[in-house]
PDB file of C-alpha atoms in Angstrom:
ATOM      1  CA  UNK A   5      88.130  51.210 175.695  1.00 63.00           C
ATOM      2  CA  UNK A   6      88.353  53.772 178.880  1.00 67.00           C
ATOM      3  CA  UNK A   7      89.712  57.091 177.307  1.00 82.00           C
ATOM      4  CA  UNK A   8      93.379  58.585 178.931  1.00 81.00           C
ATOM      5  CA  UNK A   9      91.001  61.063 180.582  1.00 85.00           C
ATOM      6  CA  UNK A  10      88.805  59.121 182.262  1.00 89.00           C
ATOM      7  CA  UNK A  11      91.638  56.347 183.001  1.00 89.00           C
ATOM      8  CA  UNK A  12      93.160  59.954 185.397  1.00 94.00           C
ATOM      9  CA  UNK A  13      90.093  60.685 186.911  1.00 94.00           C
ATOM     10  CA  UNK A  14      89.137  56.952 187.764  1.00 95.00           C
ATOM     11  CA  UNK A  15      92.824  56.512 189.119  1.00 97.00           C
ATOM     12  CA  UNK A  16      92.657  60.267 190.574  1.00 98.00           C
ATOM     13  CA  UNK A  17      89.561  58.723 192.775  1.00 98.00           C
ATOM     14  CA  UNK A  18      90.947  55.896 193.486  1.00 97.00           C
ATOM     15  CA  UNK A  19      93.949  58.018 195.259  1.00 98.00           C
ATOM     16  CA  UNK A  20      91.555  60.353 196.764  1.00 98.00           C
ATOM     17  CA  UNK A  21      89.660  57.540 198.470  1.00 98.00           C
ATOM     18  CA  UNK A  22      93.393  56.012 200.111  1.00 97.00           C
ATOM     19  CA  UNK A  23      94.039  59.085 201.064  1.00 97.00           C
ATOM     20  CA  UNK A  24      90.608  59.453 203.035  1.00 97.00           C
ATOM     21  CA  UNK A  25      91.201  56.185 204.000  1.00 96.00           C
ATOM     22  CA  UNK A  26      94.735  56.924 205.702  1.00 95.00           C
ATOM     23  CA  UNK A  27      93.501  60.329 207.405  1.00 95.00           C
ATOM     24  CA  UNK A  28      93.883  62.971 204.735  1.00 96.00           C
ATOM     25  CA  UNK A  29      90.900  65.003 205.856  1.00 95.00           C
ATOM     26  CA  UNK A  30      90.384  63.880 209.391  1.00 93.00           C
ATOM     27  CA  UNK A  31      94.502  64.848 210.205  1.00 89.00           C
ATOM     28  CA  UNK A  32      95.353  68.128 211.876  1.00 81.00           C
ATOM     29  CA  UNK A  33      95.076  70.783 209.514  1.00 73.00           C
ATOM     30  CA  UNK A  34      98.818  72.788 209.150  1.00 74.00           C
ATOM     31  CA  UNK A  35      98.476  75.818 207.411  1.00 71.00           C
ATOM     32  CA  UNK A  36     101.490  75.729 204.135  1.00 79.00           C
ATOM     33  CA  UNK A  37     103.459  78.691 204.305  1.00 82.00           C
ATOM     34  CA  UNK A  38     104.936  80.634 201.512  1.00 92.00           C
ATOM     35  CA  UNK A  39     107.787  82.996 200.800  1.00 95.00           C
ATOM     36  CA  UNK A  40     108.391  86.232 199.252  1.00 97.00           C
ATOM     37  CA  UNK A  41     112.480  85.654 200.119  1.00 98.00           C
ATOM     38  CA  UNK A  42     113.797  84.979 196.818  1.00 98.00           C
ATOM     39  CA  UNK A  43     116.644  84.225 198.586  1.00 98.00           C
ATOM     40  CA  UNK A  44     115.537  81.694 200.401  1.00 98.00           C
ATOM     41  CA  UNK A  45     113.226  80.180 198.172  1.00 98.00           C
ATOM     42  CA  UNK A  46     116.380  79.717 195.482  1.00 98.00           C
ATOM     43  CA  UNK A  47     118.372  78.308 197.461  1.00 98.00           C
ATOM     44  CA  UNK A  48     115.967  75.628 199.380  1.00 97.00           C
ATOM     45  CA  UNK A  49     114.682  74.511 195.649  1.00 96.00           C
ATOM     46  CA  UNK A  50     118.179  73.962 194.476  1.00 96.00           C
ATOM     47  CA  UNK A  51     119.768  72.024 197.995  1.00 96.00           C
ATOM     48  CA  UNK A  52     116.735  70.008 198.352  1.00 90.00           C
ATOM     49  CA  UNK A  53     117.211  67.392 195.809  1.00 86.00           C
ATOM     50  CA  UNK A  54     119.026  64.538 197.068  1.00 84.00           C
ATOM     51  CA  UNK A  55     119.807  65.934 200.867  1.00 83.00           C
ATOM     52  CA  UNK A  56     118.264  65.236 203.926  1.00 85.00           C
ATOM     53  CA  UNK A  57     115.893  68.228 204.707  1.00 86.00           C
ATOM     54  CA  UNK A  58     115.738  68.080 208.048  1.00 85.00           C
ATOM     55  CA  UNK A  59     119.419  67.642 208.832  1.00 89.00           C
ATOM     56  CA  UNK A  60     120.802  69.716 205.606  1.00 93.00           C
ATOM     57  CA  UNK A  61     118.806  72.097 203.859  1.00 93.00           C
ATOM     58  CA  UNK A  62     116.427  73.087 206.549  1.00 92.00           C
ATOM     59  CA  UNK A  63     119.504  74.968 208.602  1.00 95.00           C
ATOM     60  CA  UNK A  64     120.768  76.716 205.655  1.00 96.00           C
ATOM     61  CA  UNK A  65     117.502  77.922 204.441  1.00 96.00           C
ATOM     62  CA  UNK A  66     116.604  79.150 208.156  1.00 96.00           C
ATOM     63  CA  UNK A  67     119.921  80.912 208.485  1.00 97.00           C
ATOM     64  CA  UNK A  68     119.614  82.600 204.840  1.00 98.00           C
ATOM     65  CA  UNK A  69     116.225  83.920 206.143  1.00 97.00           C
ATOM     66  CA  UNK A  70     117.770  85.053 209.741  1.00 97.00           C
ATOM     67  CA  UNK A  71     121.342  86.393 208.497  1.00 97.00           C
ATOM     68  CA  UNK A  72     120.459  87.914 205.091  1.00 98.00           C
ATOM     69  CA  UNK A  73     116.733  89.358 205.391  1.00 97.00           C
ATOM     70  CA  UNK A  74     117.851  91.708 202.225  1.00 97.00           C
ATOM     71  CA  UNK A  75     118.374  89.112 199.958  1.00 98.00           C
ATOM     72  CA  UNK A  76     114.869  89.009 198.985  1.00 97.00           C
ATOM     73  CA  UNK A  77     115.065  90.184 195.461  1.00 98.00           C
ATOM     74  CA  UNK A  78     117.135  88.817 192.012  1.00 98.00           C
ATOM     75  CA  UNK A  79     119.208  92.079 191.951  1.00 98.00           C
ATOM     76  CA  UNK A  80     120.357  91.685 195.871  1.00 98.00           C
ATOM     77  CA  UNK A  81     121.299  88.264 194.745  1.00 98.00           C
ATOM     78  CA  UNK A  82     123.490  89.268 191.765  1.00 98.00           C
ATOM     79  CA  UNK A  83     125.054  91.280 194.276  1.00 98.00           C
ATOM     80  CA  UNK A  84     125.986  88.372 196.190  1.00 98.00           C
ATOM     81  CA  UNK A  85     127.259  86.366 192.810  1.00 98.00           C
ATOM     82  CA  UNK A  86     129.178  89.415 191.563  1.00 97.00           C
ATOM     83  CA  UNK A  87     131.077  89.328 195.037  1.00 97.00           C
ATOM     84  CA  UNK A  88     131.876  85.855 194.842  1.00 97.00           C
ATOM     85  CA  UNK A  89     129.456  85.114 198.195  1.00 97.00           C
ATOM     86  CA  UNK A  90     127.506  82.236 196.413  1.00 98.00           C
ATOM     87  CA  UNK A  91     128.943  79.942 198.556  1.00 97.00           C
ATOM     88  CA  UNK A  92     128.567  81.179 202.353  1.00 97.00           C
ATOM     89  CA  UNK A  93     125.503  82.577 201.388  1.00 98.00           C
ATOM     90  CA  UNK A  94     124.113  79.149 200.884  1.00 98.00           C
ATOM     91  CA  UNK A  95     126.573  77.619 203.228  1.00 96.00           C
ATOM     92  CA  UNK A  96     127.939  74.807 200.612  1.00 96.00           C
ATOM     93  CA  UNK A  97     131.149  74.218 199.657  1.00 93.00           C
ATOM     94  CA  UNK A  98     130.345  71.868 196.404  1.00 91.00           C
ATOM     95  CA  UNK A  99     130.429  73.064 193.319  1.00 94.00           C
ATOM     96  CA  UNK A 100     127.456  71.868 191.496  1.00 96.00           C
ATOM     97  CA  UNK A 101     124.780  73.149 193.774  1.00 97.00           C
ATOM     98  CA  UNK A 102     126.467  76.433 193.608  1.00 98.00           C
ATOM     99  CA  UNK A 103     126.966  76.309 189.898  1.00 98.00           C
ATOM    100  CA  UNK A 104     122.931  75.542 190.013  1.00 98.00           C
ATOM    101  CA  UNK A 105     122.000  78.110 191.802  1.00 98.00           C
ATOM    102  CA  UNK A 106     124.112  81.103 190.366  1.00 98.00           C
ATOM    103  CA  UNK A 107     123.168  79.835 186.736  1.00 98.00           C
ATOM    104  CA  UNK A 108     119.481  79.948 188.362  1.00 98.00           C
ATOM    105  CA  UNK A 109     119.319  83.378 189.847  1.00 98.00           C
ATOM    106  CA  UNK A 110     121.189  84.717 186.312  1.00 98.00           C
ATOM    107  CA  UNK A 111     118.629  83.149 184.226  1.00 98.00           C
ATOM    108  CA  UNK A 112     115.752  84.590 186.303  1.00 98.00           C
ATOM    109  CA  UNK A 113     118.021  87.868 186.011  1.00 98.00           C
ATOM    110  CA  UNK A 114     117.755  87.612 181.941  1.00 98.00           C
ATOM    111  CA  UNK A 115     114.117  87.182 182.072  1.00 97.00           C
ATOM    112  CA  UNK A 116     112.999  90.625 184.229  1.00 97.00           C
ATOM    113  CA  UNK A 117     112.533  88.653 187.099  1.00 98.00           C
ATOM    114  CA  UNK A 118     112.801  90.793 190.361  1.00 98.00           C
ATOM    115  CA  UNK A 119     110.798  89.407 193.023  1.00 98.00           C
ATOM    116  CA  UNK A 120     108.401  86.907 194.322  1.00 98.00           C
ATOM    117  CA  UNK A 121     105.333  88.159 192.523  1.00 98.00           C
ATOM    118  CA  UNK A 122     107.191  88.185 189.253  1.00 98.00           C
ATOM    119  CA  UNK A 123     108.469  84.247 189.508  1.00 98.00           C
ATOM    120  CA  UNK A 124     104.412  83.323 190.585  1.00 98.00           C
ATOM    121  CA  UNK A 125     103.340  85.164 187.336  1.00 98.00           C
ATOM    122  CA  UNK A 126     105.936  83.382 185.547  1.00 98.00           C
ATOM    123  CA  UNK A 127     105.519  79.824 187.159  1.00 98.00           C
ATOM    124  CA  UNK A 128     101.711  79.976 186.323  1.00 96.00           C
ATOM    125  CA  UNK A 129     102.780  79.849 182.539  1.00 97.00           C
ATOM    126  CA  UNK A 130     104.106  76.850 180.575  1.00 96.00           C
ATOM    127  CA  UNK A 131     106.543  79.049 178.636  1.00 97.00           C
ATOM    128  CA  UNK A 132     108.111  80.185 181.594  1.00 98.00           C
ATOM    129  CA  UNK A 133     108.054  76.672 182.804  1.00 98.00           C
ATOM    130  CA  UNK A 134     109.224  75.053 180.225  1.00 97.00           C
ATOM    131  CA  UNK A 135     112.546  77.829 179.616  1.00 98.00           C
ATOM    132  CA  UNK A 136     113.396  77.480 182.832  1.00 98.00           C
ATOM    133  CA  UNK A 137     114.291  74.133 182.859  1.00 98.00           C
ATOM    134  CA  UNK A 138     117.086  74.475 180.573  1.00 97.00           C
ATOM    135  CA  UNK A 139     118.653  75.386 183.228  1.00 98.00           C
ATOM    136  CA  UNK A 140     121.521  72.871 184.079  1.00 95.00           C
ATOM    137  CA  UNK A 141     120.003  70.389 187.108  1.00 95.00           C
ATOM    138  CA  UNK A 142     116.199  72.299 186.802  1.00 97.00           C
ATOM    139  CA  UNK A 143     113.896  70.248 185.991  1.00 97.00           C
ATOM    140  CA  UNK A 144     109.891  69.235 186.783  1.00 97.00           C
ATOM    141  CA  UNK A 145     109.771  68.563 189.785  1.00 96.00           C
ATOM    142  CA  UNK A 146     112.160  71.828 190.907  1.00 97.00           C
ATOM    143  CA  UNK A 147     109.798  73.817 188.742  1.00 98.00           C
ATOM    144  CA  UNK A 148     107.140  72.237 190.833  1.00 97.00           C
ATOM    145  CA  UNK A 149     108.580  72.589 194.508  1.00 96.00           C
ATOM    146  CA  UNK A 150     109.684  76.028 193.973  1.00 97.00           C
ATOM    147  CA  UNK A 151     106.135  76.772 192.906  1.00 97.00           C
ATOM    148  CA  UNK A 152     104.832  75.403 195.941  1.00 95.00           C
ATOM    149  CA  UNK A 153     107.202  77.607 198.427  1.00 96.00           C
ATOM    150  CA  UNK A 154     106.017  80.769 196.510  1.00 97.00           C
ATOM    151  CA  UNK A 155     102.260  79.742 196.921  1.00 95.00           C
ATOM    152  CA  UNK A 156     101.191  78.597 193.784  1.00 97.00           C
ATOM    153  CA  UNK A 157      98.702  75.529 194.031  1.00 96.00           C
ATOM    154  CA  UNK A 158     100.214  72.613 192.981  1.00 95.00           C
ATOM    155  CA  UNK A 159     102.139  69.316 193.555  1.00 96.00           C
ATOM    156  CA  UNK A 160     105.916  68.462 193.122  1.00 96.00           C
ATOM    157  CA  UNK A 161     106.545  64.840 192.234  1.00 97.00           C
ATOM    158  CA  UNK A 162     109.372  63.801 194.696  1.00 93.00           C
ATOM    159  CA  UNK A 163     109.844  60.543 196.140  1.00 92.00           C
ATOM    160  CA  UNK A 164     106.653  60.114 198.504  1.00 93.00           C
ATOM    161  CA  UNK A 165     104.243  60.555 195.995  1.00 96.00           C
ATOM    162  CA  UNK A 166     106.104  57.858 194.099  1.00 97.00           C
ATOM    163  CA  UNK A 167     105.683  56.019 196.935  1.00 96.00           C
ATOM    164  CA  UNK A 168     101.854  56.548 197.242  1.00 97.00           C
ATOM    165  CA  UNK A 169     101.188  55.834 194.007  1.00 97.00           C
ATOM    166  CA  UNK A 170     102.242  52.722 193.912  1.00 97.00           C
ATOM    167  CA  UNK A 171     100.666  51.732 196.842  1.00 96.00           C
ATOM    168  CA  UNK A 172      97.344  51.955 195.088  1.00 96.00           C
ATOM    169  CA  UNK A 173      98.966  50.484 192.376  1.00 96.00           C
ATOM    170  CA  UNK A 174      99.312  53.403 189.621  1.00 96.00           C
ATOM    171  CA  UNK A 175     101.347  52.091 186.809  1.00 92.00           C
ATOM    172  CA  UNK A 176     102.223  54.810 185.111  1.00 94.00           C
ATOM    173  CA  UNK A 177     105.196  56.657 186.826  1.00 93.00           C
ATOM    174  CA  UNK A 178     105.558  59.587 184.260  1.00 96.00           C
ATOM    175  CA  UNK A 179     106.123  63.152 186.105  1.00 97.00           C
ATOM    176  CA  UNK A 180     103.251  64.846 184.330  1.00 95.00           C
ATOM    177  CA  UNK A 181     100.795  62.091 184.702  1.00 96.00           C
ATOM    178  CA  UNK A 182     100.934  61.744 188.137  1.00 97.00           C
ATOM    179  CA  UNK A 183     101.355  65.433 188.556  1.00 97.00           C
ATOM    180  CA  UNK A 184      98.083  65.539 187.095  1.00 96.00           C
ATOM    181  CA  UNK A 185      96.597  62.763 188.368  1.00 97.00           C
ATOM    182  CA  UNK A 186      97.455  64.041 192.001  1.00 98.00           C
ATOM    183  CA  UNK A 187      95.967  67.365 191.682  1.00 97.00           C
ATOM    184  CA  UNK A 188      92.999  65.641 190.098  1.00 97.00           C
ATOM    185  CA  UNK A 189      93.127  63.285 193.198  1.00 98.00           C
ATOM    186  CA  UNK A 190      93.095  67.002 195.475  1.00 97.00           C
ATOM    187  CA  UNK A 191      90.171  68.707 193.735  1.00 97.00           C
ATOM    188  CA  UNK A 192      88.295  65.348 194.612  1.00 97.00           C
ATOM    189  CA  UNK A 193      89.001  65.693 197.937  1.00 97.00           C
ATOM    190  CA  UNK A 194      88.211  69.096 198.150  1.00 97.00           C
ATOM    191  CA  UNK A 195      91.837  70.298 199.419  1.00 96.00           C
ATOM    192  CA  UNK A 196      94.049  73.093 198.102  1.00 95.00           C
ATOM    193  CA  UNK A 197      96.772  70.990 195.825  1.00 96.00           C
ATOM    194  CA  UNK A 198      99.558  72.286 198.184  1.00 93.00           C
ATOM    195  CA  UNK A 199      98.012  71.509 201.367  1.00 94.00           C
ATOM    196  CA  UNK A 200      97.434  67.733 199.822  1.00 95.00           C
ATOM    197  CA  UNK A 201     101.565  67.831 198.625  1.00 94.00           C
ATOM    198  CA  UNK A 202     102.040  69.070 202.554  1.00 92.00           C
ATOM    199  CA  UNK A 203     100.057  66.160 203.987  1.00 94.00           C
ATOM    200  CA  UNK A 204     101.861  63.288 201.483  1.00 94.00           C
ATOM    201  CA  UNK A 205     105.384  64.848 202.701  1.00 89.00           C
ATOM    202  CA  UNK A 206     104.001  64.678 206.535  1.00 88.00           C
ATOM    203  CA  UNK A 207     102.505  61.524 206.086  1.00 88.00           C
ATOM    204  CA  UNK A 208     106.140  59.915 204.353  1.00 84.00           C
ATOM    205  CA  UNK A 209     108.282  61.439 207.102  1.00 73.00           C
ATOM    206  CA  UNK A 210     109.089  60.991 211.431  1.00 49.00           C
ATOM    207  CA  UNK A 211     106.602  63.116 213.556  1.00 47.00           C
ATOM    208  CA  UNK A 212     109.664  64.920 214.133  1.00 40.00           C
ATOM    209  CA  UNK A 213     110.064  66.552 211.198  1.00 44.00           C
ATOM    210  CA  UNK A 214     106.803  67.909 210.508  1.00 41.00           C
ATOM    211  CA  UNK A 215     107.719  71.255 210.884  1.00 38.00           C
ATOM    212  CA  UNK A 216     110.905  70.455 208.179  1.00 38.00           C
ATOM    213  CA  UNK A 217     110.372  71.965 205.160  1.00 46.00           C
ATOM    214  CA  UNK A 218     111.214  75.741 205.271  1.00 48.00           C
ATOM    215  CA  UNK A 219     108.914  77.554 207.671  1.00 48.00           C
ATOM    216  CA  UNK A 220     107.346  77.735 203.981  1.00 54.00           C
ATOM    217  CA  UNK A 221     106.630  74.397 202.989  1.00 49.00           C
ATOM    218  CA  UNK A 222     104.626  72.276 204.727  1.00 44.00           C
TER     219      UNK A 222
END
């Protein structure tokens, strides 16, 4: 009986070697951005579930990053939650995603978070991780994403990796699984996690967009 581990890492290959297959390391290389705008970085990880990015999020997250350069850190974004500016700042009139991301930026607040290199330090721990998805609407693959757009080497679930996977035929669709069994699949390949996340998003969407996801993401 193959054991759970080697039942990822055979799978894990068996993604790597569709990936090679469908270009992965013979593609144009696009460098994947990050951000030290907490600002931005909030705000694209809470619109981007369920919107279009091109069309939706992309704008807002551009014109957060053009119109409010000094809303980089936690405290400049109290500011803007204290002054009732939640929702021109991320240019949404509904109130969940607004709800998300003030109850976001407070939590982050409680915690002594301040800036982008204090949310990497706490994203590369499984406490912090874990707490911060209790969080109404936060959950693995947010946790995941928003790791991504501040640099952190690793893959966020969505959609296209779904997708993937079951066109080699994985099975198993829990998050964590194929979290792991994706960044297995990277290390095989020899590509920075990220940069393989990137290429899966490019790969899923128009030519068009590959420039869509934040200046930072892909």
């Amino acid at each position: 009986m193959t054991s759970p581990a080697i039942e990822m890492l055979l799978i894990a290959r068996r993604i790597a070697n569709y990936a090679k297959d469908e270009g992965v390391l013979t593609d144009e290389k696009k460098a994947r951005l990050s951000s030290d705008h907490l600002g931005a970085v909030l705000a694209d990880s809470v619109l981007q579930a369920g919107l279009n990015y091109k069309s939706v999020v992309r704008p807002r997250v551009l014109e957060i990053l053009r119109k409010h350069p000094e809303c980089l850190t936690i405290s400049s974004l109290i500011s803007v939650i204290q002054n009732g500016g939640s929702g021109a700042f991320l240019n949404w009139r509904h109130h969940e995603k607004i709800s998300r991301f003030e109850a976001l930026v407070i939590f982050l607040h409680g915690l002594g978070i301040e800036n982008a290199e204090d949310l990497r330090a706490g994203l590369g721990t499984d406490e912090f991780c874990s707490a911060i998805q209790t969080v109404n609407g936060i959950g693995p693959k947010t946790v995941d994403y928003m790791a991504c757009l501040v640099g952190l080497d690793t893959i966020a679930v969505d959609r296209h990796v779904r997708a993937f996977a079951k066109a080699v035929k994985v099975d198993n669709d829990d998050y964590q699984f194929l979290r792991e069994t994706f960044c297995y699949a990277a290390d095989l390949l020899s590509l920075p996690r990220r940069e393989f996340d990137a290429w899966l998003w490019r790969r899923a969407v128009a030519p068009v967009q590959d420039q869509a996801q934040l200046a930072l993401a892909v």
